[in-house]
Coordinates of C-alpha atoms in Angstrom, one line a residue:
Chain A
S1 CA 77.3 86.3 104.9
Q2 CA 79.7 88.4 103.0
T3 CA 83.4 87.4 102.7
I4 CA 86.4 89.0 101.0
H5 CA 89.2 87.1 99.6
Q6 CA 92.6 88.5 98.8
W7 CA 95.6 86.7 97.4
P8 CA 98.4 85.9 97.4
A9 CA 99.3 86.4 101.1
T10 CA 103.0 87.1 100.3
L11 CA 104.8 87.9 97.1
V12 CA 108.5 88.5 96.3
Q13 CA 109.0 90.0 92.8
P14 CA 112.1 91.3 91.0
V15 CA 112.3 94.9 89.9
G16 CA 110.8 95.4 86.5
S17 CA 108.4 92.4 86.7
P18 CA 104.6 92.7 86.3
L19 CA 102.2 92.5 89.2
S20 CA 98.6 91.3 89.6
L21 CA 96.8 91.2 92.9
E22 CA 93.3 90.0 93.0
C23 CA 90.4 90.7 95.4
T24 CA 87.0 89.2 95.3
V25 CA 83.9 89.7 97.5
E26 CA 81.2 87.1 98.0
G27 CA 77.7 87.4 99.3
T28 CA 76.9 90.9 98.2
S29 CA 76.3 92.8 95.0
N30 CA 77.5 96.2 93.7
P31 CA 80.0 96.7 96.6
N32 CA 82.3 99.7 96.8
L33 CA 85.8 98.4 96.5
Y34 CA 89.1 99.9 97.7
W35 CA 92.9 99.3 97.4
Y36 CA 95.1 100.6 100.2
R37 CA 98.8 100.4 100.7
Q38 CA 100.5 100.3 104.1
A39 CA 104.2 101.0 104.5
A40 CA 105.9 99.4 107.5
G41 CA 104.7 100.9 110.8
R42 CA 102.6 103.5 109.0
G43 CA 99.0 104.4 108.2
L44 CA 97.1 103.3 105.2
Q45 CA 97.3 105.2 101.9
L46 CA 94.3 105.0 99.6
L47 CA 95.3 104.0 96.1
F48 CA 92.1 103.3 94.1
Y49 CA 88.4 102.9 94.7
S50 CA 85.5 101.8 92.6
V51 CA 81.8 102.3 93.0
G52 CA 80.9 100.1 90.0
I53 CA 82.1 97.9 87.2
G54 CA 84.6 99.8 85.1
Q55 CA 84.5 102.8 87.4
I56 CA 88.0 103.4 88.9
S57 CA 89.2 106.5 90.8
S58 CA 92.9 106.9 91.3
E59 CA 94.0 108.7 94.4
V60 CA 97.8 108.7 94.0
P61 CA 99.6 109.0 90.6
Q62 CA 102.1 106.2 90.5
N63 CA 103.3 103.0 88.9
L64 CA 100.1 101.0 89.7
S65 CA 96.7 100.6 88.0
A66 CA 93.4 99.0 89.0
S67 CA 90.6 97.4 87.2
R68 CA 87.1 96.0 88.0
P69 CA 86.2 93.5 85.3
Q70 CA 83.3 92.0 87.3
D71 CA 81.0 93.4 89.9
R72 CA 82.8 91.7 92.8
Q73 CA 86.4 91.5 91.5
F74 CA 89.0 94.2 92.0
I75 CA 92.5 93.8 90.5
L76 CA 95.6 95.8 91.3
S77 CA 98.3 95.7 88.6
S78 CA 101.6 97.0 87.5
K79 CA 103.5 96.6 84.3
K80 CA 107.0 97.1 85.8
L81 CA 107.5 97.0 89.6
L82 CA 109.8 99.5 91.4
L83 CA 111.5 99.0 94.7
S84 CA 109.2 101.6 96.2
D85 CA 106.2 99.5 95.4
S86 CA 107.1 97.2 98.3
G87 CA 104.5 97.2 101.1
F88 CA 101.4 95.7 102.5
Y89 CA 98.4 95.9 100.1
L90 CA 94.9 95.7 101.5
C91 CA 91.7 95.3 99.7
A92 CA 88.4 96.4 101.3
W93 CA 84.7 96.7 100.5
S94 CA 81.7 98.5 101.9
P95 CA 78.0 98.2 101.0
E96 CA 77.7 102.0 100.3
R97 CA 79.7 105.1 100.9
M98 CA 80.0 106.3 104.5
Y99 CA 79.7 102.7 105.9
G100 CA 82.4 100.8 107.7
Y101 CA 84.8 98.8 105.6
T102 CA 85.6 95.1 105.7
F103 CA 89.2 94.4 104.9
G104 CA 90.9 91.4 103.3
S105 CA 93.8 89.7 105.0
G106 CA 96.4 91.6 102.8
T107 CA 99.3 90.9 100.5
R108 CA 102.8 91.6 101.6
L109 CA 104.8 92.5 98.5
T110 CA 108.5 92.7 98.5
V111 CA 110.2 94.0 95.4
V112 CA 113.9 92.9 95.2
Chain B
S1 CA 97.2 112.6 102.1
Q2 CA 96.7 111.8 105.8
Q3 CA 93.7 113.3 107.6
G4 CA 93.9 111.9 111.1
E5 CA 96.7 112.0 113.6
E6 CA 96.7 109.6 116.5
D7 CA 98.2 110.3 119.8
P8 CA 100.1 108.6 121.4
Q9 CA 102.0 106.8 118.7
A10 CA 102.7 103.9 121.1
L11 CA 101.1 103.0 124.5
S12 CA 102.1 100.3 126.9
I13 CA 99.8 99.3 129.8
Q14 CA 99.1 96.5 132.2
E15 CA 96.2 94.1 131.8
G16 CA 93.1 95.5 133.6
E17 CA 94.1 99.1 133.0
N18 CA 92.2 101.4 130.7
A19 CA 93.7 102.6 127.4
T20 CA 92.9 105.9 125.8
M21 CA 93.9 106.8 122.3
N22 CA 93.2 110.2 120.7
C23 CA 92.7 111.2 117.1
S24 CA 92.7 114.7 115.6
Y25 CA 91.7 115.6 112.1
K26 CA 91.9 118.6 109.9
T27 CA 88.7 119.0 107.8
S28 CA 85.0 118.6 108.2
I29 CA 83.7 115.0 108.4
N30 CA 80.5 113.1 108.2
N31 CA 81.7 110.2 110.3
L32 CA 84.7 108.9 112.0
Q33 CA 85.6 105.3 112.4
W34 CA 88.0 103.3 114.5
Y35 CA 89.8 100.1 113.3
R36 CA 92.1 97.6 114.9
Q37 CA 95.0 95.8 113.2
N38 CA 96.8 92.8 114.6
S39 CA 100.4 92.5 113.4
G40 CA 100.5 91.5 109.8
R41 CA 96.8 91.2 109.4
G42 CA 93.9 93.1 107.8
L43 CA 92.0 95.8 109.7
V44 CA 88.9 95.1 111.7
H45 CA 86.1 97.7 112.0
L46 CA 85.4 98.5 115.6
I47 CA 83.0 101.4 115.7
L48 CA 81.5 104.3 113.6
I49 CA 80.4 107.6 115.1
R50 CA 78.5 110.2 113.0
S51 CA 79.3 113.9 113.1
N52 CA 76.0 114.6 115.0
E53 CA 76.9 112.1 117.7
R54 CA 79.0 112.9 120.8
E55 CA 79.6 109.5 122.3
K56 CA 79.1 105.8 121.4
H57 CA 79.7 102.6 123.2
S58 CA 80.3 99.0 122.1
G59 CA 81.2 96.5 124.7
R60 CA 84.4 97.7 126.4
L61 CA 84.9 100.4 123.8
R62 CA 83.8 104.0 124.3
V63 CA 84.3 106.6 121.5
T64 CA 83.8 110.3 121.9
L65 CA 83.7 112.9 119.1
D66 CA 84.2 116.6 119.5
T67 CA 83.7 118.3 116.1
S68 CA 84.4 121.7 117.4
K69 CA 87.9 120.5 118.3
K70 CA 88.1 118.1 115.4
S71 CA 89.1 115.3 117.7
S72 CA 88.0 111.9 118.9
S73 CA 89.1 109.5 121.5
L74 CA 88.9 105.7 121.9
L75 CA 88.7 104.3 125.4
I76 CA 89.2 100.6 126.0
T77 CA 88.3 99.6 129.5
A78 CA 89.7 96.7 131.5
S79 CA 92.2 95.9 128.8
R80 CA 93.3 92.4 128.0
A81 CA 96.5 91.0 126.4
A82 CA 94.4 90.2 123.4
D83 CA 93.8 93.9 122.9
T84 CA 97.4 94.3 121.9
A85 CA 97.2 95.7 118.3
S86 CA 97.5 98.9 116.3
Y87 CA 94.4 101.2 116.4
F88 CA 93.6 103.6 113.6
C89 CA 91.0 106.3 113.2
A90 CA 89.6 107.1 109.8
T91 CA 87.4 109.9 108.6
A92 CA 84.8 110.0 105.8
L93 CA 83.3 113.0 104.1
Y94 CA 80.4 112.5 101.7
S95 CA 81.4 115.3 99.4
Q96 CA 84.7 113.5 98.8
G97 CA 83.0 110.3 97.9
G98 CA 82.8 108.9 101.4
K99 CA 86.2 107.2 101.1
L100 CA 88.0 106.7 104.3
I101 CA 91.2 108.6 105.1
F102 CA 93.3 106.9 107.8
G103 CA 95.7 108.3 110.4
Q104 CA 99.0 106.8 111.3
G105 CA 97.7 104.7 114.2
T106 CA 98.5 104.0 117.8
E107 CA 100.4 100.8 118.7
L108 CA 98.9 99.4 122.0
S109 CA 100.7 96.8 124.0
V110 CA 98.9 95.2 126.9
K111 CA 101.2 93.3 129.2
P112 CA 99.8 90.3 131.2

């Protein structure tokens, strides 16, 4: 069966520090991968998605970047965090476009 | 950008009652999906309805879709305290890469 792992669960980082969040999927190949951010009490905002290794589409110009170094690995990064980067970050995968997504358990990031 | 708008934003009912949540969207879609999120957790896929379908059932869940009105509803029958969560609709359009665009969600509280 397929599983998705996302870590860490919580993270407190100072302003100006770098960020690296990792997401991995097991039990499938060539998944579509997604990074979303959720502000407190709000809906999800799509940040990046990838349909293959090295293929990254950015939805929102911002302080973050994403990479897909391996088929089932999706990384969200920042060189210098801002206070506004705080939020709940969710990774998700789907077998193809137009299918339902399976979400990871999320990372709660607090920038102080 | 947000596509779906859920109504109401919050709903409080007693166990055993039915809960109805509505979702309106702005553009054409290929499918619409509903997700549940327990507090502080990742989202769980509940049901997917395609644009050529009008109604779909899954256990105690009933989803309807009216593409002429650009709206959908999620009905949870005989609610339980465990149904307490936030519920989100999300739309997908193949021409936009099939990525899911989420609404703001409805917060459902089921009191025992």
